[in-house]
Every structure is written in C-alpha cells, then in structure tokens.
Coordinates of C-alpha atoms and ligand atoms in Angstrom, one line a residue:
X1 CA 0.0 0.0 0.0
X2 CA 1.5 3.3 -0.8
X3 CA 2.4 6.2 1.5
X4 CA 1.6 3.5 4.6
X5 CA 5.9 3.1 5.4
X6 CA 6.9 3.6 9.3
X7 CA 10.5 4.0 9.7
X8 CA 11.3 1.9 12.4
X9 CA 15.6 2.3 11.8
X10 CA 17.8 4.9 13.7
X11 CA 17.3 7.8 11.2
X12 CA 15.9 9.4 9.2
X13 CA 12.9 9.0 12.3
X14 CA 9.7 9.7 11.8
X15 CA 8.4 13.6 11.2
X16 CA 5.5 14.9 12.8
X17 CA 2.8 16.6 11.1
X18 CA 3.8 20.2 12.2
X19 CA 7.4 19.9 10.7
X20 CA 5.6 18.3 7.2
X21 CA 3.6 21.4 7.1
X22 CA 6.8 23.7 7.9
X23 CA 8.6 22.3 4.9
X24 CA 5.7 22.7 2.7
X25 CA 5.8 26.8 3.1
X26 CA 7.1 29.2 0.8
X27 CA 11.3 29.6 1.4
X28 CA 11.5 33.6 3.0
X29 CA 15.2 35.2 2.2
X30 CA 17.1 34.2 5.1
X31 CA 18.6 37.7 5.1
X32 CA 14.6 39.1 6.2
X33 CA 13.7 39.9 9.6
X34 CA 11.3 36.8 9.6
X35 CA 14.0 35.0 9.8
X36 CA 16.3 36.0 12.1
X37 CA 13.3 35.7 14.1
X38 CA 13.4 31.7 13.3
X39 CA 16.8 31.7 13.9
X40 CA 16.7 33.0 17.4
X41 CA 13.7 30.6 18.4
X42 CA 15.8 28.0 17.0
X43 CA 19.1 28.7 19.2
X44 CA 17.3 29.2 22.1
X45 CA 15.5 26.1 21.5
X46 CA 18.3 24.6 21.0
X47 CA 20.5 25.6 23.9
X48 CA 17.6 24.2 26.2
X49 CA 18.1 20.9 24.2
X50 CA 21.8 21.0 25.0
X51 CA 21.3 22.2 28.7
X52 CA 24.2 25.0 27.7
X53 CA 24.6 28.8 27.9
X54 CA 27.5 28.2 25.3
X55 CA 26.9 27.8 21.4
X56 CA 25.1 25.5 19.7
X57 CA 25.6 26.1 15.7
X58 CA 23.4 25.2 13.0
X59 CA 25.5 23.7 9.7
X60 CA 24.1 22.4 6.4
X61 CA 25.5 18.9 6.6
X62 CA 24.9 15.6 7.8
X63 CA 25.5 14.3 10.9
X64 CA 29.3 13.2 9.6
X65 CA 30.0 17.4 8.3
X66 CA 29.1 18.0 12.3
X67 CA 31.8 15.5 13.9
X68 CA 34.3 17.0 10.8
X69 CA 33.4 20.4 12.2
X70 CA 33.9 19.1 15.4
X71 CA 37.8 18.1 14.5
X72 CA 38.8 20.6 12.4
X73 CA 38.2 23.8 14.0
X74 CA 40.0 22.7 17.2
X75 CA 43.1 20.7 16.4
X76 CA 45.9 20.8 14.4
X77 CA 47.8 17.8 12.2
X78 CA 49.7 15.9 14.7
X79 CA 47.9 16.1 17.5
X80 CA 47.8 13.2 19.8
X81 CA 44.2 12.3 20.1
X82 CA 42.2 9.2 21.7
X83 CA 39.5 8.0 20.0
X84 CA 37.0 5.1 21.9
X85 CA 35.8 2.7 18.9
X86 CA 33.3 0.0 19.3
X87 CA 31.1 0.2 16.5
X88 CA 30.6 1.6 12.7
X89 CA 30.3 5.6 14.5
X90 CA 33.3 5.3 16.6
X91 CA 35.2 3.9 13.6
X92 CA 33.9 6.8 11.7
X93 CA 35.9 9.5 14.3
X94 CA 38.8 7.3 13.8
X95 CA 38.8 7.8 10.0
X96 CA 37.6 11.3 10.6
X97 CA 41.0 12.3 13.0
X98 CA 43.1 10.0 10.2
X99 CA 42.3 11.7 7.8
X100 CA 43.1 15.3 8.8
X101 CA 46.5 14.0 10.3
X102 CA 46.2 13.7 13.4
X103 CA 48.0 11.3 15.8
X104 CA 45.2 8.6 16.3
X105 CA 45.5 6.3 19.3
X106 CA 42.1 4.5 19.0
X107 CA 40.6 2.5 22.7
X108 CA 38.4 0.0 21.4
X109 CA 36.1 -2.2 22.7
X110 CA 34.0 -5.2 20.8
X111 CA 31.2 -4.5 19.0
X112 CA 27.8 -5.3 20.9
X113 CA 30.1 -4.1 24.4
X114 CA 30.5 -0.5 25.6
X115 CA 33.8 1.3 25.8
X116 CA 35.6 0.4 29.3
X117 CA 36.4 3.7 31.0
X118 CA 39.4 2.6 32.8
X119 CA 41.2 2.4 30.0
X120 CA 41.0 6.5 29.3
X121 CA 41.6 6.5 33.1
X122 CA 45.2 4.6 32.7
X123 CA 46.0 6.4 29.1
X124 CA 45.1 10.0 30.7
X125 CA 47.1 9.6 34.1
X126 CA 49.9 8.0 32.6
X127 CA 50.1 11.7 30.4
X128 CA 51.8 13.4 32.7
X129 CA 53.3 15.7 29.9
X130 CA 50.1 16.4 28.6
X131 CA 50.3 16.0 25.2
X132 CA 46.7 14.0 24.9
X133 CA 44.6 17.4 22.5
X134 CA 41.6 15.6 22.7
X135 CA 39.4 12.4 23.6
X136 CA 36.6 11.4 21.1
X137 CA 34.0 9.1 21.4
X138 CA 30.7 8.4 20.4
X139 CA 28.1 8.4 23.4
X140 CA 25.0 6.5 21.6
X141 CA 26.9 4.3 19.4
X142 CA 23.7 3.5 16.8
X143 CA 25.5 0.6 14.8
X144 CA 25.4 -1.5 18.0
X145 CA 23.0 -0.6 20.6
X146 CA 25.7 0.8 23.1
X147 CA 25.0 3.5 25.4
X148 CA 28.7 4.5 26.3
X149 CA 29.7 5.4 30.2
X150 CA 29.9 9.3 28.8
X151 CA 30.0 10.5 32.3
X152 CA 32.7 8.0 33.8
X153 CA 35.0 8.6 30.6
X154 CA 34.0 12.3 30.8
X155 CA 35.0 12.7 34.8
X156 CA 38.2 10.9 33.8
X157 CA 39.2 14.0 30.7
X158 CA 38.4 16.4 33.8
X159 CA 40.9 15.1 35.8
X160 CA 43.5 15.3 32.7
X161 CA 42.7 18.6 32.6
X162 CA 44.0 19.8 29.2
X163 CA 42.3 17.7 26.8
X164 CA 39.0 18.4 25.1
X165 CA 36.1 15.4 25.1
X166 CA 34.5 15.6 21.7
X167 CA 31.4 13.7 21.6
X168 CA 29.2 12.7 19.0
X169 CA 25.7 12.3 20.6
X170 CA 23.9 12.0 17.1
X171 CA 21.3 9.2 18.3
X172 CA 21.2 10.6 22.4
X173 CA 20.7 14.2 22.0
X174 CA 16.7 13.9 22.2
X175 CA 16.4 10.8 23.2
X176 CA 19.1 11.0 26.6
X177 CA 20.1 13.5 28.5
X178 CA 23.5 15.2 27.8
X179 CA 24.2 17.7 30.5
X180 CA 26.7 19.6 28.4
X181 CA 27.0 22.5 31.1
X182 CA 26.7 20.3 34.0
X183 CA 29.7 17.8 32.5
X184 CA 31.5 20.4 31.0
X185 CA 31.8 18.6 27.4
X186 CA 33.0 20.4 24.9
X187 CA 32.5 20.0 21.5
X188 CA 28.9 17.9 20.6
X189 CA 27.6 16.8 17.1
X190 CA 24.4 15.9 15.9
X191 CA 22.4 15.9 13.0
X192 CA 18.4 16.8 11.9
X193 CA 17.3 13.5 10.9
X194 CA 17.5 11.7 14.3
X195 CA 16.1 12.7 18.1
X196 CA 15.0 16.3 16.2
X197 CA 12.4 14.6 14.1
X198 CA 12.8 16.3 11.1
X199 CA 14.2 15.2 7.4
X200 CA 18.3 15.0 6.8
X201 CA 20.4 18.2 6.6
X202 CA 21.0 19.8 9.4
X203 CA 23.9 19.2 11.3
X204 CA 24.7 21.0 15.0
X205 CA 27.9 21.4 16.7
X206 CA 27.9 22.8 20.7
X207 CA 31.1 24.2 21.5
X208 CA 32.5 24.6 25.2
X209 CA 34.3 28.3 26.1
X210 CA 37.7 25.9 26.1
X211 CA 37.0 24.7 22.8
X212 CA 36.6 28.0 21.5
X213 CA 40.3 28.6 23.0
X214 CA 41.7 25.8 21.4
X215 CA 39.8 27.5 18.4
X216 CA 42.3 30.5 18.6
X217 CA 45.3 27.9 17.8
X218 CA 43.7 25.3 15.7
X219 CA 45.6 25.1 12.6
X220 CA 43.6 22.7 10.5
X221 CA 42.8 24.1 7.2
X222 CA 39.2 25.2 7.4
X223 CA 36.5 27.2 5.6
X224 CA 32.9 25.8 5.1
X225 CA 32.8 24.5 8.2
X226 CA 34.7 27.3 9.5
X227 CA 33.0 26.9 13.2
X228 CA 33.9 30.7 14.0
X229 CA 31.9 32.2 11.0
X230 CA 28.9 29.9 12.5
X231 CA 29.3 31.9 15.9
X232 CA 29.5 35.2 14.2
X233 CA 26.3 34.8 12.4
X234 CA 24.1 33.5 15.1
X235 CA 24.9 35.7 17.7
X236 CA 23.2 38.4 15.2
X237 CA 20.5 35.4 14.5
X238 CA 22.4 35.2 11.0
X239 CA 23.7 32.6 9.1
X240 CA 27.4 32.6 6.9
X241 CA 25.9 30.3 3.8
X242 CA 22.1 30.5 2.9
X243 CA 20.2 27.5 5.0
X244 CA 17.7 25.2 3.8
X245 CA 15.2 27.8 5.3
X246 CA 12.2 25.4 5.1
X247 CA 14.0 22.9 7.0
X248 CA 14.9 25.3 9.8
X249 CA 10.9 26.4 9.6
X250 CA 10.6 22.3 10.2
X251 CA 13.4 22.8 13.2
X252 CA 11.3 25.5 14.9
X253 CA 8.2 23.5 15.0
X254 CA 9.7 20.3 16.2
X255 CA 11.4 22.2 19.2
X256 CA 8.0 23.9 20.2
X257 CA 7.1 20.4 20.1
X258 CA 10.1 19.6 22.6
X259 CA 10.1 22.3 24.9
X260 CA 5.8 21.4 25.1
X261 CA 6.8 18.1 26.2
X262 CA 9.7 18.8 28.6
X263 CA 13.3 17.1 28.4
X264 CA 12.2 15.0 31.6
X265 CA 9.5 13.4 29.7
X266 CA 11.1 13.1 26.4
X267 CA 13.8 11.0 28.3
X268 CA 11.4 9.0 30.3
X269 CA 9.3 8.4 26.9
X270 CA 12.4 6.8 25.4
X271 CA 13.5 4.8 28.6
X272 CA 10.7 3.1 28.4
X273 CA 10.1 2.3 24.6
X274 CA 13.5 1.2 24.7
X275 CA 12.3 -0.9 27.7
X276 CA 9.2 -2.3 26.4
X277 CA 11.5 -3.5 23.0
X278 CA 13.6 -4.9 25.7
X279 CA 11.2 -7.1 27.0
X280 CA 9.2 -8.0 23.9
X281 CA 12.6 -9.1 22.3
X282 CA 13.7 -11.4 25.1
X283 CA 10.1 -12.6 25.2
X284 CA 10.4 -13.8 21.8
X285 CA 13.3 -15.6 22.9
X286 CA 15.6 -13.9 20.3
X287 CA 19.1 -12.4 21.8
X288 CA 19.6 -9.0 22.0
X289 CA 23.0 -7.6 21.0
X290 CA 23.7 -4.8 23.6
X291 CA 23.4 -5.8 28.1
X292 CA 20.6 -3.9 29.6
X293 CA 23.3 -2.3 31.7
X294 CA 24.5 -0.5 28.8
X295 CA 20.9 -0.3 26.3
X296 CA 20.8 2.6 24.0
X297 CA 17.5 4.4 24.5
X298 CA 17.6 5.4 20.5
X299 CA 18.4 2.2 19.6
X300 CA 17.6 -2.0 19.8
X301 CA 20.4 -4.3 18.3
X302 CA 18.8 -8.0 18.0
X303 CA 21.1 -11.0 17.2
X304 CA 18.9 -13.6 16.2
X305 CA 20.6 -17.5 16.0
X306 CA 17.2 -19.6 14.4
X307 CA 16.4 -17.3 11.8
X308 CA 18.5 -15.1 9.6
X309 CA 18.0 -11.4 10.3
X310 CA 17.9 -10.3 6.7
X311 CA 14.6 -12.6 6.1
X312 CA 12.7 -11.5 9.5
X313 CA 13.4 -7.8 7.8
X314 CA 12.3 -8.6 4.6
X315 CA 8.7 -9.9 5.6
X316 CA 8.5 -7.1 8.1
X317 CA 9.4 -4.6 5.4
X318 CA 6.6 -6.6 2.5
X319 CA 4.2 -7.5 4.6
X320 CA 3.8 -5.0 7.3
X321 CA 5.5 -1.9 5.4
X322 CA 7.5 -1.2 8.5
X323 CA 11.5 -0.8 7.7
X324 CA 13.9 -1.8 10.3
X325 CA 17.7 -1.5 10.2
X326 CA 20.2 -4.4 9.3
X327 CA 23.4 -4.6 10.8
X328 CA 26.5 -2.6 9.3
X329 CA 29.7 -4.2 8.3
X330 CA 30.6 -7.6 9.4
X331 CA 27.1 -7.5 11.6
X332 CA 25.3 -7.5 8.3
X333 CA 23.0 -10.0 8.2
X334 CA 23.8 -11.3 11.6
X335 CA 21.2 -8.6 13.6
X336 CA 18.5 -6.6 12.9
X337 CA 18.3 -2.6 14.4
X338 CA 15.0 -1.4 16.0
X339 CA 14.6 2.4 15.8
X340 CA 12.5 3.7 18.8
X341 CA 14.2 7.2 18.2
X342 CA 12.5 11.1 18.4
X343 CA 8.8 10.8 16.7
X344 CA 8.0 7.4 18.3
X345 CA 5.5 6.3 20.4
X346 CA 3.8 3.3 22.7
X347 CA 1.7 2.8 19.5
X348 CA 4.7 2.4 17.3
X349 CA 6.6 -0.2 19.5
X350 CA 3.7 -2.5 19.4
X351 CA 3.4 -2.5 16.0
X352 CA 6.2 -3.3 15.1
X353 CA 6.7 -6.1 17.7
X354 CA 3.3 -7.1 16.7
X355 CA 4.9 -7.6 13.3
X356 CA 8.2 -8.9 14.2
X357 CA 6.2 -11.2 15.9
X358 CA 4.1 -12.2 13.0
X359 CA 7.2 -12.8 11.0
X360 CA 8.4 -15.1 13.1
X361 CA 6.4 -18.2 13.0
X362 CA 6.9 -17.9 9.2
X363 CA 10.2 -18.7 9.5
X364 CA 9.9 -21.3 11.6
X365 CA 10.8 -19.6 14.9
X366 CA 8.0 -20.6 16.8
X367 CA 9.6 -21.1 20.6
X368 CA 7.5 -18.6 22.2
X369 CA 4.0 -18.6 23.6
X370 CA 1.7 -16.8 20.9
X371 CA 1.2 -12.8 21.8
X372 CA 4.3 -13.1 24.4
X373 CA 6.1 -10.1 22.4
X374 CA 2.8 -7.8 22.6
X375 CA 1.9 -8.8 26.4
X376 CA 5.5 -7.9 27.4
X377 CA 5.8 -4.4 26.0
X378 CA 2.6 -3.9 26.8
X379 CA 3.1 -5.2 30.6
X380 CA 6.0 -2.3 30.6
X381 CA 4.5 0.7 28.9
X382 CA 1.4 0.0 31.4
X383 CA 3.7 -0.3 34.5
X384 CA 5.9 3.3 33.3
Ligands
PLP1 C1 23.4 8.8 12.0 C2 24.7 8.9 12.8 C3 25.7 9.8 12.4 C4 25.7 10.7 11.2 O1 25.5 10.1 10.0 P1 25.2 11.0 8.7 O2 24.7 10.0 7.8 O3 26.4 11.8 8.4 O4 24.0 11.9 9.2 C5 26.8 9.9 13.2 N1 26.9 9.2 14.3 C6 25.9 8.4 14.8 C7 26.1 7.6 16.1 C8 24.8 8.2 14.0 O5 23.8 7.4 14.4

C-alpha cells in the first residue's frame, strides 16, 4: 500500500505533522527579519536541548560534516588524540581524526560491548606531559546498541585537565540527556534526521568556552565549516551560507514540540520504549546484541541464531511496510536494528513487535507462547 511506510531504523525517524507542514511553506530570504526571528527561536530552542549557555551552531551537513566540524576547528595535524571505537560511528571519528592528520591512538572495545572507562583513566594519568589534545568518542553508538559510560569517561578527561572530550551524541541528544553545562563537554555533534524529528540536513555542533580557545590555535585548514563564522552569524541570529530555510521552519516546530513536552518526559518516553523492546525481544526468545546495563535508548540491536536477520526484515518490510535497520559491516545480516528514536511512540513499539512477531512463525521460529512479544511491552508501557 502506498504512503503507509513507518521507519522503524535509527534515522531518518519519523516527522510529525507540524514539521511536514513547515517544509511545505514558501522559502522567505534568510537575510529578512522573519528570519532571524526563526533563527533566534531556534538557538534558544536549542540551547535548552543541549542544557548549555555556550553555542550550539546550525551547519548544512549531515551528521558526519558536524563531527568534521567538530575536529577541524579545534586541532591541528599531529595532534595526539584518543578516539574510543566500538562500533561503525566510533570507527567513523577514527577515520575522521586520520584523515586530517592527526595522531590517532584508538581504545576499542568489541562490537555489541561498551567502551571500558578505565582504560582513558590509565591512558590519561599515565600523560603526565600532557600531550593528549583531545578524547573522542561516540556516546549512543547507533550501529550497535551501546550506550557509552559518557559520564565516567567524561570525569576521567576532567581530571587530565587539558584535553578536550568531543562527543558525537547523534542518536542521544533527544532521546538521553546530555548535561553539556553540568559535565563540562566540549565540543557535541548531531544531526536533523534523528532525536529532532525532522528530514536530513541539518547538522549542530555545541562548542564549550575551552574549545573556542583551542579555536584560537587550531591550525587545521578550514572554511565551510569554519566553526567561527557559524558563531559570528548566530549571535546576530544570522547565518554565513544560505540555510535550507524550510528545514529550519521544520526545526522550529519540532522544538516547540520539545520544549511542550519537557526534556524530563522526552527522556522518560524513550526509557521506556526502549524498555518495552527490551522485554518484547527477550520474550520472543531472540538475543539482543547490547546488556541492559549498557541499552541505547535510540536504539535495539537484536542478534537472532534460528532465523537469519535479513529474512525476518524482509517480511516485516513486505508485509507489514514497516523498515527496520540491518546490521553494518561484518554485523550484516547477523542482527536486525529497532529504531524507537525522536517521533515514536507506545503505538509504534507495538506495531512493530506485533509484526516482528508475525514474521516469526513464518520462518519457523515458533519457541514462544503466541502474543508473548505484545503482552510484554505492553506489561511495561502500562507499569511506566
Ligand atoms: C546517523 C549517525 C551519524 C551521522 O551520520 P550522517 O549519515 O552523516 O548523518 C553519526 N553518528 C551516529 C552515532 C549516527 O547514528
């Protein structure tokens, strides 16, 4: 049936009415008053998203043009950098620092297992000279399911003292909270098409009062995503390049939308999709990828072992019109990703357990009690 697909992967998420109607309005010159007027509801908005008083700039880009941002404008080629890899993102901040030069010393951790936070702790105190620039890591690692220890690894940079964190909170800003006053992180990336609810294109980079000093002696060549012209522009609710104006109309209205519900409750409401997923998966009896411990609230990696992951997608995807992700790289074809991610509901997670549960007798995965998916999500979303 046409025009009846729900995106059940970790971006692009769903996008409410409100922000469909936004990008269907006539583009105003984004030189006019009118919108400078967007652009200051946006930053504002957007700081409150962030918890900062500091910057939070708007780029064209994807997610990927935020985390360049993110290394460019703040270190120079040979700068000793750790980088926490456990997944496809991580990976991507790896290749990212490569390729500008830098002096990569990557902590990893298997896929499917978070980032161990000791190990910055040993490779920061043992820096007594200070030459560590910068740790980067990704917090909600979206290829996996991870939720990394942000906070531990974070308190450990703090005790360094010089180094920046850098963080790329693509799938938890929205969906978790990132404290960036309160922790004292310093550079952030994200992008439109996840926890904002609105179509690809935006990117956002926050940036910490000590980034912008390590700003001052970056020597990275930079120009388009020179972060400095960003700042100059919004603090006069400008832009340096024009924006895709329709798509910040789309931004305004999906953080009206935010700020109506409250970051509290935009929290819980993902805690306890991701929950409800939780439950319904193991209740299924199919393996999920990522330890509760450690569960991305964006995000549900399942590993099934009976039935290939690839064909439990497929009749999901033909018969139900619902996409979910596969898995990236070597995972590919050995899980199957659950988006429960910005524009998602208690509605939504039912349906699509309702359909992954469909699939599976059709595939011969039948060791469950019919309806156990459905009565354990639902036994969650009516407990939270
Ligand atoms: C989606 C995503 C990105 C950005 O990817 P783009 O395709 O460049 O928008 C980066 N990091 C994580 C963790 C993501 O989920």
């Amino acid at each position: 049936m046409d025009d009846k697909l729900m995106l059940m992967i970790p971006g692009p998420t769903p996008v409410p009415e409100q922000a469909l109607l936004a990008l269907a309005k006539h583009p105003i010159g984004h030189r006019s008053k009118p919108f400078e007027a967007v652009i200051a509801d946006c930053t504002e908005g957007l700081k409150w998203l962030h918890q900062t008083q500091s910057d939070v700039l708007m780029l064209t880009a994807s997610g990927t043009g935020a985390m360049e941002a993110g290394i460019i404008n703040f270190l120079s080629a040979g700068d000793r950098v750790l980088v926490g890899t456990n997944g496809k993102f991580g990976e991507r901040w790896a290749e990212v620092a490569t390729a500008y030069g830098l002096n990569v010393e990557t902590i990893t951790a298997e896929w499917g297992t978070p980032l161990d936070p000791e190990q910055f702790r040993e490779k920061l105190e043992a820096d007594t000279a200070k030459e560590i620039k910068a740790v980067i890591l990704t917090h909600s690692e979206t290829s996996t399911g991870i939720l990394n220890d942000l906070e531990t690894i974070n308190r450990h940079v703090k005790a360094h003292g010089e180094a920046l964190i850098i963080v790329d909170a693509v799938t938890s800003l929205g969906a978790a909270s990132v404290p960036i006053d309160a922790w004292g992180l310093d550079v952030v990336a994200s992008g439109s098409q996840k926890g904002y609810m609105i179509p690809p294109g935006l990117g956002f980079v926050a940036v910490s009062a000590k980034a912008w000093d390590a700003y001052k002696t970056a020597t990275l060549p930079r120009y388009y995503l020179d972060l400095g012209k960003y700042k100059k522009a919004t603090d006069k609710n400008s832009s340096p390049f024009t924006p895709p104006v329709n798509l910040v109309f789309a931004l305004q209205a999906t953080l009206k939308m935010m700020r109506a519900e409250g970051l509290e409750q935009i929290f819980q409401r993902h805690d306890r999709l991701k929950r409800a997923t939780r439950a319904a998966v193991k209740a299924l009896g199919l393996p999920l990828f990522a330890p509760d411990e450690c569960a991305s609230p964006a995000i549900t990696a399942v590993a099934p072992t009976t039935v290939e992951a690839e064909q439990i997608r497929a009749i999901v995807r033909k018969q139900f019109d619902i996409a979910l992700a596969g898995g990236q790289d070597s995972y590919k074809g050995k899980i199957f990703r659950i988006g429960h991610l910005g524009f998602v509901c208690d509605r939504d997670v039912l349906t699509a357990i309702g359909a992954i549960e469909a699939a599976l007798p059709q595939l011969g995965h039948e060791n469950f009690t019919p309806g156990a998916g459905i009565a354990a999500a639902s036994k969650v979303l009516a407990e939270s």
